Short mmCIF file of C-alpha atoms and ligand atoms in Angstrom, two decimals:
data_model
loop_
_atom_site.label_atom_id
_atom_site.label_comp_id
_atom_site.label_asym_id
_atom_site.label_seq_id
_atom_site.Cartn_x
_atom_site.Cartn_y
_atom_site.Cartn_z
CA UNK W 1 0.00 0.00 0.00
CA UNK W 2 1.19 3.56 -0.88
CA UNK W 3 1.33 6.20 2.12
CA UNK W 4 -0.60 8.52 -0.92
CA UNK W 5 -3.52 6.08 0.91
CA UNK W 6 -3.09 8.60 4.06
CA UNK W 7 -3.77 11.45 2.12
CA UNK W 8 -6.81 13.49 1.91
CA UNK W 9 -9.85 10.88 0.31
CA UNK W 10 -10.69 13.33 -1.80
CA UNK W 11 -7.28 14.69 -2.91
CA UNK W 12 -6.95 10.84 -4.16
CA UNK W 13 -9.89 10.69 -6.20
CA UNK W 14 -8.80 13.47 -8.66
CA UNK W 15 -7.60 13.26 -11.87
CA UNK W 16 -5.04 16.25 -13.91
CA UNK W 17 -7.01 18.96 -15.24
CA UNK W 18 -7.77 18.02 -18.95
CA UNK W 19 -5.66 20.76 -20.91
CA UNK W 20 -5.83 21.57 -24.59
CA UNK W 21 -3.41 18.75 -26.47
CA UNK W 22 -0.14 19.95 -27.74
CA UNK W 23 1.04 18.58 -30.90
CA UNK W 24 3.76 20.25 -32.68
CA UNK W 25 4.00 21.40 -36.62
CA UNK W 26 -0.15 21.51 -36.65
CA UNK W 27 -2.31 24.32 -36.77
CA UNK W 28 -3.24 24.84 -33.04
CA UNK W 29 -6.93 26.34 -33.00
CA UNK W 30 -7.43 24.60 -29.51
CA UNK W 31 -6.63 26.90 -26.48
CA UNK W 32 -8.00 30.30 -27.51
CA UNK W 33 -4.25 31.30 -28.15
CA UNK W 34 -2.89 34.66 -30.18
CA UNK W 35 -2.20 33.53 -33.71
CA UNK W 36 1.28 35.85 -33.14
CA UNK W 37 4.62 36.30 -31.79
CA UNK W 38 5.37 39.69 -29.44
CA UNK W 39 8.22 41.78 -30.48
CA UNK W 40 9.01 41.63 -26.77
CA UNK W 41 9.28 38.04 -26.82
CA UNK W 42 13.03 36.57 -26.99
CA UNK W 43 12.07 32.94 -25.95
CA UNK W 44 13.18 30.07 -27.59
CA UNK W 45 9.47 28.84 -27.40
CA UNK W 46 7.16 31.32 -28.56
CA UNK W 47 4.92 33.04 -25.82
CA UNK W 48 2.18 33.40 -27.49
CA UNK W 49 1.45 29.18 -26.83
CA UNK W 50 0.91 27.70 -23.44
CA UNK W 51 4.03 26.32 -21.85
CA UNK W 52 3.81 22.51 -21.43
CA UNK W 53 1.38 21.40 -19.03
CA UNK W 54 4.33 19.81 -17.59
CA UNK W 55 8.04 20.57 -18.73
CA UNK W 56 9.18 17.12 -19.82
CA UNK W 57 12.76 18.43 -20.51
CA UNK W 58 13.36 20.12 -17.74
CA UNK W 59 12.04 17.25 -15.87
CA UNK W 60 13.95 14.96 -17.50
CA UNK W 61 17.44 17.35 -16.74
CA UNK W 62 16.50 17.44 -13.20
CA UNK W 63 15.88 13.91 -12.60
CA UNK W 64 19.47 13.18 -13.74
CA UNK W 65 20.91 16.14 -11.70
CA UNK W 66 18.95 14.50 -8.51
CA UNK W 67 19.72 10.69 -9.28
CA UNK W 68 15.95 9.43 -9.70
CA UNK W 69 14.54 8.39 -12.89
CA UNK W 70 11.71 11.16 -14.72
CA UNK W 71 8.46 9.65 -12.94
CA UNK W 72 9.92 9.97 -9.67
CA UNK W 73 9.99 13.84 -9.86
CA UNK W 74 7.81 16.54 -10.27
CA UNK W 75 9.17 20.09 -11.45
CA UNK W 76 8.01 22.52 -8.47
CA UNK W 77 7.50 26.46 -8.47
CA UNK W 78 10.53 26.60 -5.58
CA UNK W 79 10.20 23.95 -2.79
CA UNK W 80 7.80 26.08 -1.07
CA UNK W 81 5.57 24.99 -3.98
CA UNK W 82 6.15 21.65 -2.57
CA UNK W 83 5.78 21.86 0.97
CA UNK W 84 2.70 24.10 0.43
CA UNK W 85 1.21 21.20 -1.41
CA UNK W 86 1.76 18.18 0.89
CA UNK W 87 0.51 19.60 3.51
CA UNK W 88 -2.71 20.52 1.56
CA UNK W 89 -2.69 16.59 -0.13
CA UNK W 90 -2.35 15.13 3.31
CA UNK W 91 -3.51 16.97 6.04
CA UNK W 92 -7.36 17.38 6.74
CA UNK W 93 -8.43 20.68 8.33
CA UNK W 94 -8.90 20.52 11.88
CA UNK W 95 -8.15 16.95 12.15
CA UNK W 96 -4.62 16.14 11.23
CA UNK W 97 -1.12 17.18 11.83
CA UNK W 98 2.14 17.85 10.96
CA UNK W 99 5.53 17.41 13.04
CA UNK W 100 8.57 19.06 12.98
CA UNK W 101 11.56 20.28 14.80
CA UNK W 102 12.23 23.68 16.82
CA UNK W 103 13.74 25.63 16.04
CA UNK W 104 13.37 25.05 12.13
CA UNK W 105 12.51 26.47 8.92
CA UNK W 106 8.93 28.94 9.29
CA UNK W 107 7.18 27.85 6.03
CA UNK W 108 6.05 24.12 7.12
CA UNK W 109 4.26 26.01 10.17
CA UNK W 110 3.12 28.74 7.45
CA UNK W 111 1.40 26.64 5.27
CA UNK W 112 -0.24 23.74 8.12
CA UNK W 113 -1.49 27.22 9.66
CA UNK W 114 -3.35 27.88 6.08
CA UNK W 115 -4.70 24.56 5.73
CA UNK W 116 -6.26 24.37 9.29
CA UNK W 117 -3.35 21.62 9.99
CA UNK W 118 -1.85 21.36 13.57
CA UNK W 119 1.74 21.60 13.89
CA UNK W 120 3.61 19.56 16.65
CA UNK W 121 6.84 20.64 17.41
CA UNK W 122 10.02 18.71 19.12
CA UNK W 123 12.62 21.17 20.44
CA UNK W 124 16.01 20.45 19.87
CA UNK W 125 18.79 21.84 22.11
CA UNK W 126 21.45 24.12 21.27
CA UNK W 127 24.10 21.77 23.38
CA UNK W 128 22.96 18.68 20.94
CA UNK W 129 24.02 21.13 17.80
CA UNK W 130 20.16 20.93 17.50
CA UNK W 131 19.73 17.54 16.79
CA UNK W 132 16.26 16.20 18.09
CA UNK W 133 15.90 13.39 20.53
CA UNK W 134 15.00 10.60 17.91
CA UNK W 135 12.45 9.28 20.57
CA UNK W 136 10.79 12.61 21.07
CA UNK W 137 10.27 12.84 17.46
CA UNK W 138 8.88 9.47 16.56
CA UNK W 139 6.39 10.02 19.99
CA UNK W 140 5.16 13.53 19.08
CA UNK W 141 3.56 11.98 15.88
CA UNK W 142 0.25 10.21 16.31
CA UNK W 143 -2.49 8.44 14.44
CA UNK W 144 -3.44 11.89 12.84
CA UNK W 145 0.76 12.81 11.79
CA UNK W 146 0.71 12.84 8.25
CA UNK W 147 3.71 14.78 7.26
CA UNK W 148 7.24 14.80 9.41
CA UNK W 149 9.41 17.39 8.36
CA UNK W 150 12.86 16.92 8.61
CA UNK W 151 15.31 19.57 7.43
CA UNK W 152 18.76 18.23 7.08
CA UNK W 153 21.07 20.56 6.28
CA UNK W 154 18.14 22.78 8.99
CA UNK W 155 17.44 26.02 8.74
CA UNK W 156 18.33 28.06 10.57
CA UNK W 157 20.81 26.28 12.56
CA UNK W 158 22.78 24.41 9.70
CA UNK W 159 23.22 21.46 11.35
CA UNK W 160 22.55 17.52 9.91
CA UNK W 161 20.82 14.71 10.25
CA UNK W 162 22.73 11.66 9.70
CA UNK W 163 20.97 8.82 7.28
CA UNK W 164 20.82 6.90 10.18
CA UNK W 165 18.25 9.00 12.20
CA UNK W 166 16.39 9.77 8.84
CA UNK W 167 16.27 5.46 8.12
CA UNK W 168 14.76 5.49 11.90
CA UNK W 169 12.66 8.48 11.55
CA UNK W 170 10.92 6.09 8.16
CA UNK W 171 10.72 3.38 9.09
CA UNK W 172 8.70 4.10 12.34
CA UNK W 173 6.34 6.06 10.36
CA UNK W 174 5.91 3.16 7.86
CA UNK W 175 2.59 3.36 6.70
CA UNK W 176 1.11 6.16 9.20
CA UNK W 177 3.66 9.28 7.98
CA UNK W 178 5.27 10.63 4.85
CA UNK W 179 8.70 11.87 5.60
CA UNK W 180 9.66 14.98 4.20
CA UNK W 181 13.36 15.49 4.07
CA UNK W 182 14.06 18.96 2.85
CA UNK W 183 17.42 18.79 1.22
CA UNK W 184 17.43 22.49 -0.10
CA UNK W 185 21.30 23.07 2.00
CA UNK W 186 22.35 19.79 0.49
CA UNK W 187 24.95 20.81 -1.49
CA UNK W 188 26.84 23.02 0.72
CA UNK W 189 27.33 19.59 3.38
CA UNK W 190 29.79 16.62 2.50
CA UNK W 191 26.93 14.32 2.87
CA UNK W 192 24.59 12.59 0.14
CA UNK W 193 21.01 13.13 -0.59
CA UNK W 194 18.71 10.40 1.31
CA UNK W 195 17.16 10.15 -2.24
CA UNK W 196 18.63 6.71 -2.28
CA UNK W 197 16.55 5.51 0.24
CA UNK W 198 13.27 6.06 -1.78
CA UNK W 199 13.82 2.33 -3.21
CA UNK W 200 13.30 1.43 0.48
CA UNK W 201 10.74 3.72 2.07
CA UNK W 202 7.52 4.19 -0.44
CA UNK W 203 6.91 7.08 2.87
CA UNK W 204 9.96 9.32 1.83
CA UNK W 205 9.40 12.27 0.28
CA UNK W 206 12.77 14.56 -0.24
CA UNK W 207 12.56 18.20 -1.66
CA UNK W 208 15.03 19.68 -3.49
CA UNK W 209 15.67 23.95 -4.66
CA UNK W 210 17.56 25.65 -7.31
CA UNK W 211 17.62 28.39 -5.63
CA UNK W 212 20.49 28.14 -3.12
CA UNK W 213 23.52 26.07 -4.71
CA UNK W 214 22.71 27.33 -8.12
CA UNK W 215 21.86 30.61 -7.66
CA UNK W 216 18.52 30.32 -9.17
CA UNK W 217 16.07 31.55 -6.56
CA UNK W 218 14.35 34.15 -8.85
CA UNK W 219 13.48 31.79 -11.26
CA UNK W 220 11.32 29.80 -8.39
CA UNK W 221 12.41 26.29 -9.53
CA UNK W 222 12.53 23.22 -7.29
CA UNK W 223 11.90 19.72 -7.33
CA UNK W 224 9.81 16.72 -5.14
CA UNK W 225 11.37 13.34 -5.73
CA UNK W 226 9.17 10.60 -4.49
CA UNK W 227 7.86 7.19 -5.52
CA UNK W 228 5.24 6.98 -8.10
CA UNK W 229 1.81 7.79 -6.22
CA UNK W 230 3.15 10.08 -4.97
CA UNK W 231 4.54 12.17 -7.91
CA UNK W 232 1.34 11.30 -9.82
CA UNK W 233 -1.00 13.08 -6.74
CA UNK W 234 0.83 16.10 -6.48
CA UNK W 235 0.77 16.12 -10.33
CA UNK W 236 -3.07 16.43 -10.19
CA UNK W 237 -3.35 19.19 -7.99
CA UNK W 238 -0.88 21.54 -9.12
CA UNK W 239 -1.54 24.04 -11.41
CA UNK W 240 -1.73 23.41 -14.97
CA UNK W 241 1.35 25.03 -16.53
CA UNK W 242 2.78 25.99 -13.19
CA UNK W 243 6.19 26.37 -14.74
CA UNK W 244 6.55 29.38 -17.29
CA UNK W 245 8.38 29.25 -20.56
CA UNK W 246 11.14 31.85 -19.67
CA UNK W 247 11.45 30.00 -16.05
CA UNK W 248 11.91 26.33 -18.21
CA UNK W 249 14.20 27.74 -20.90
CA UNK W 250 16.33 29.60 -17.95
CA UNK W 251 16.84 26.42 -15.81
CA UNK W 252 17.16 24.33 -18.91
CA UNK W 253 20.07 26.36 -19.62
CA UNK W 254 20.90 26.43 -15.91
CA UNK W 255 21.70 22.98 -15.66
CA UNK W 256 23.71 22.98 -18.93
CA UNK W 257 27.19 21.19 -18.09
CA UNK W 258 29.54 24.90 -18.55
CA UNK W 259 26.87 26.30 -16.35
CA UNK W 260 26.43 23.21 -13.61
CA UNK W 261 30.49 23.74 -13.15
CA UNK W 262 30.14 26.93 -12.41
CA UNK W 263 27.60 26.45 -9.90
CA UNK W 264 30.17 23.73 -8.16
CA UNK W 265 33.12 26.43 -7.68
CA UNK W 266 30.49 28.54 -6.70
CA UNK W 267 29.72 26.12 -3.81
CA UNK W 268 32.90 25.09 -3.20
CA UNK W 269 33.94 28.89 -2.59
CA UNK W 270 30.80 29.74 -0.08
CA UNK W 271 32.10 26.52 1.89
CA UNK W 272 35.60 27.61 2.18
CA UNK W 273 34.22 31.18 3.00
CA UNK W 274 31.94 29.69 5.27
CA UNK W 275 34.67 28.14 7.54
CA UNK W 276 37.12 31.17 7.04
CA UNK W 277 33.82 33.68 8.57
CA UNK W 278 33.66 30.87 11.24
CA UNK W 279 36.88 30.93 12.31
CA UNK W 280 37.17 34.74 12.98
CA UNK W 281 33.87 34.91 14.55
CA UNK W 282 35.19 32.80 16.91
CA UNK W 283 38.05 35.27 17.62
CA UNK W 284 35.34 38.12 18.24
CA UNK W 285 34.79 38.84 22.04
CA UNK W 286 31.34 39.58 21.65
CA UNK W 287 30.63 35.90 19.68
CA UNK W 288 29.57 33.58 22.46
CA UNK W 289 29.20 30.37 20.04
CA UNK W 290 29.05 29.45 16.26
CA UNK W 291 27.65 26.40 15.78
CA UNK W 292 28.87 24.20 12.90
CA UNK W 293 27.08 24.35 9.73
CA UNK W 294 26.50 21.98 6.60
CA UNK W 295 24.39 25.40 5.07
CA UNK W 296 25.31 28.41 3.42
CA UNK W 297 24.93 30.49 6.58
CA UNK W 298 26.29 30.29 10.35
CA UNK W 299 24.15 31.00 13.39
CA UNK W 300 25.92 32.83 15.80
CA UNK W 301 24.81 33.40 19.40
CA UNK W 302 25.84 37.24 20.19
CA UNK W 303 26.69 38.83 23.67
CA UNK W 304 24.35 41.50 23.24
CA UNK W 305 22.57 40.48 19.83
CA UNK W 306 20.64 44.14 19.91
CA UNK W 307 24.34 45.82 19.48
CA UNK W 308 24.67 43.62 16.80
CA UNK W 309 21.93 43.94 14.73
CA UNK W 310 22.25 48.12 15.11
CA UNK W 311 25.90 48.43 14.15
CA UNK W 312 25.24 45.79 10.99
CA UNK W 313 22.09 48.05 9.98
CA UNK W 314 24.46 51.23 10.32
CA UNK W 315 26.92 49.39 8.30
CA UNK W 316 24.28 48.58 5.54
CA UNK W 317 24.73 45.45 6.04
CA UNK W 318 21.62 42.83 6.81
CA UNK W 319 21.18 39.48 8.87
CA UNK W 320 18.14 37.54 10.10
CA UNK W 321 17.21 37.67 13.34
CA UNK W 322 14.37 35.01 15.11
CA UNK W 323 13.66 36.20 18.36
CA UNK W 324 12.19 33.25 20.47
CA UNK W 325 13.99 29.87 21.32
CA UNK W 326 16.81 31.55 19.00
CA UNK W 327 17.15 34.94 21.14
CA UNK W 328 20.78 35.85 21.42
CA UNK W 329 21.56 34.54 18.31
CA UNK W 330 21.77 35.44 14.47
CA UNK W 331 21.95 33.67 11.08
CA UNK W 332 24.65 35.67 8.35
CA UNK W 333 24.45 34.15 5.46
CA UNK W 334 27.74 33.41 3.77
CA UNK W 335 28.52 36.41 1.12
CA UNK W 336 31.38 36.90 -1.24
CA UNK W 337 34.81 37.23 0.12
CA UNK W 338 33.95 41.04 -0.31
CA UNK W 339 30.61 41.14 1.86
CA UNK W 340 31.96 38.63 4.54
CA UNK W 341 34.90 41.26 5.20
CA UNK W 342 32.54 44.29 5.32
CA UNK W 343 30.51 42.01 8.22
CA UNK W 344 33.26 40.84 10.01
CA UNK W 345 35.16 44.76 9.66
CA UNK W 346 31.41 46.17 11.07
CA UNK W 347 32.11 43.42 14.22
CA UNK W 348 35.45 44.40 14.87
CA UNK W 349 34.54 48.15 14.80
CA UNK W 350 31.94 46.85 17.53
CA UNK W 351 34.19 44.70 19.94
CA UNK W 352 36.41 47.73 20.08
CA UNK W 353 34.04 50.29 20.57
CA UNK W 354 33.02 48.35 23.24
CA UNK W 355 36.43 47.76 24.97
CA UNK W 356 36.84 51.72 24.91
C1 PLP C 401 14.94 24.76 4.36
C2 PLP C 401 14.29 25.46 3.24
N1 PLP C 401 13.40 24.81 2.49
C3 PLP C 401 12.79 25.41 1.45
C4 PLP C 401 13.04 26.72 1.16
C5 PLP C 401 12.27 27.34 0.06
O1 PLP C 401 13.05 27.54 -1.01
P1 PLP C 401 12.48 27.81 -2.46
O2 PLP C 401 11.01 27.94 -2.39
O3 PLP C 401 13.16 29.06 -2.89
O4 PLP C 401 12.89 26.62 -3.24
C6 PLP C 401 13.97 27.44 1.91
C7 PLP C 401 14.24 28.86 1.62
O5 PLP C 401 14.93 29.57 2.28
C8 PLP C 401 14.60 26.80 2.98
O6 PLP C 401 15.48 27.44 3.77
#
């Protein structure tokens, strides 16, 4: 049995919206299209026709990138997309919920808050490097958990999961839970995707995003790899042509070998940048800790965090701040060389102010 049979009855029973067939070199007279192409229109598709309902190239480029074969991937509008529809596909209003770990990433409490979905969450401690207690986890869910997030690299505290805890984490929930591993810090940590494990766990469900390692977050492009029910349910509730032409042509070229390499020196500089801002935080007075990180960002837990946050706003330079279980502490994303200087010169400036 698929775990698509815990989704929402209803959600199940539908079938793809029926869009006007696309058949190339024929005289389309079908979808109520314009007959012409705009001067403003540079695509390599003409705008004037409907994108594909879905973009089988683009699929098909992203299901090599992410090591699953085409019909274990759907082509999402960022992994927000995603997350946003799970949790409507799963979770009944007022009835079920979701589970997740504190502190973590907003938008899985964003969108269970829009669908009327209850959101249980495990707090993880800042001495564990924020990794849950695997026990708490598996005995916050219930018969009504539908969706357990898991966000390995996490955001905002950049630490990982190992495969271990995620295998656990599945096979517990066999049956009762989808897993939802959000890889979108993946490839800023030394260690591999869990997509493997989808041969093993018809439950998993991992999200991927173009828009942190390749730079693409403007062009809202992500991806859900899954086993086949899966794919095939989101499929009929997302919205027909959800990805654009100039979006598709964009990533298409995006994931082009010349521009793939790039993307890898790209990451491979943020790392090293990442452990070079590390290190001389940890020679600033005012930094109390900086907690390791598999991400593209460090959080940093601040003497006096309000000092912080004014002398980085004088300096015009911004960082994200969470208040709450997270309230002496920071997350700076990693910059180039060039911004990473101007943050750490704007902290210096500060420590020595404040000796004076
Ligand atoms: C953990 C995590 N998941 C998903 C997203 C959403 O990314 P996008 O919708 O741009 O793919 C973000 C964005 O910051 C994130 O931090």
């Amino acid at each position: 049995m698929s775990i698509t049979a815990r989704a929402r009855p209803e959600i199940l029973a539908l079938r793809p919206y029926a869009a006007a067939v696309q058949v190339e070199d024929t005289i389309r007279l079908n979808a109520n299209e314009a007959p012409w192409t705009s001067g403003a229109d540079p695509h390599r598709r003409p705008l004037n026709r409907y994108p594909e309902i879905r973009p089988g190239r683009l699929r098909a480029a992203l299901a090599e990138r992410f090591g699953v074969p085409s019909r274990r991937l759907l082509v999402t509008r960022g992994s927000s997309e995603a997350i946003d529809m799970l949790i409507r596909a799963f979770c009944r209003a007022g009835v079920d919920s979701i589970v997740t770990v504190s502190p973590g990433f907003s938008m899985y409490r964003h969108y269970a808050a829009i669908q009327g979905a209850a959101v249980r969450s495990v707090a993880s401690s800042p001495d564990a490097d924020f990794i849950p207690d695997i026990d708490r986890l598996i005995d916050a869910c219930d018969d009504n958990t539908r969706l357990v997030f898991l966000c390995s690299p996490n955001n905002p505290t950049g630490t990982s999961l190992t495969a271990d805890f995620i295998r656990l984490v599945l096979e517990a929930r066999r049956g009762r839970s989808a897993v939802v591993v959000d890889e979108a810090y993946i490839e800023f940590s030394a260690r591999e995707s869990v997509v493997g494990m989808l041969d093993d766990f018809d439950n998993l469900i991992v999200l991927r995003t173009l828009s942190k390692a390749l730079a693409f977050a403007g062009a809202r492009c992500g991806a859900v790899l899954a086993r086949r029910p899966v794919v095939d349910m989101l499929d009929a509730i997302q919205a027909p042509y959800a990805m654009s032409t100039p979006v598709v042509e964009r990533v298409e070229d995006a994931l082009s070998e010349r521009w793939l390499g790039e993307a890898a020196n790209r990451v491979a500089e943020i790392v090293a940048e990442r452990e070079r801002v590390r290190e001389a935080l940890g020679c600033l007075p005012l930094v109390q800790r900086v907690w390791p990180s598999d991400a593209n960002f460090l959080l940093v837990r601040f003497a006096d965090v309000r000092s912080v946050m004014d002398a980085t706003r004088q300096a015009g330079i911004l960082l994200r701040y969470f208040g709450d279980d997270l309230a002496d502490c920071v997350r700076i994303s990693i910059g180039s060389p060039e911004e990473n200087e101007a943050l750490l010169s704007a902290l210096g400036g500060l420590c020595q102010r404040s000796k004076d």
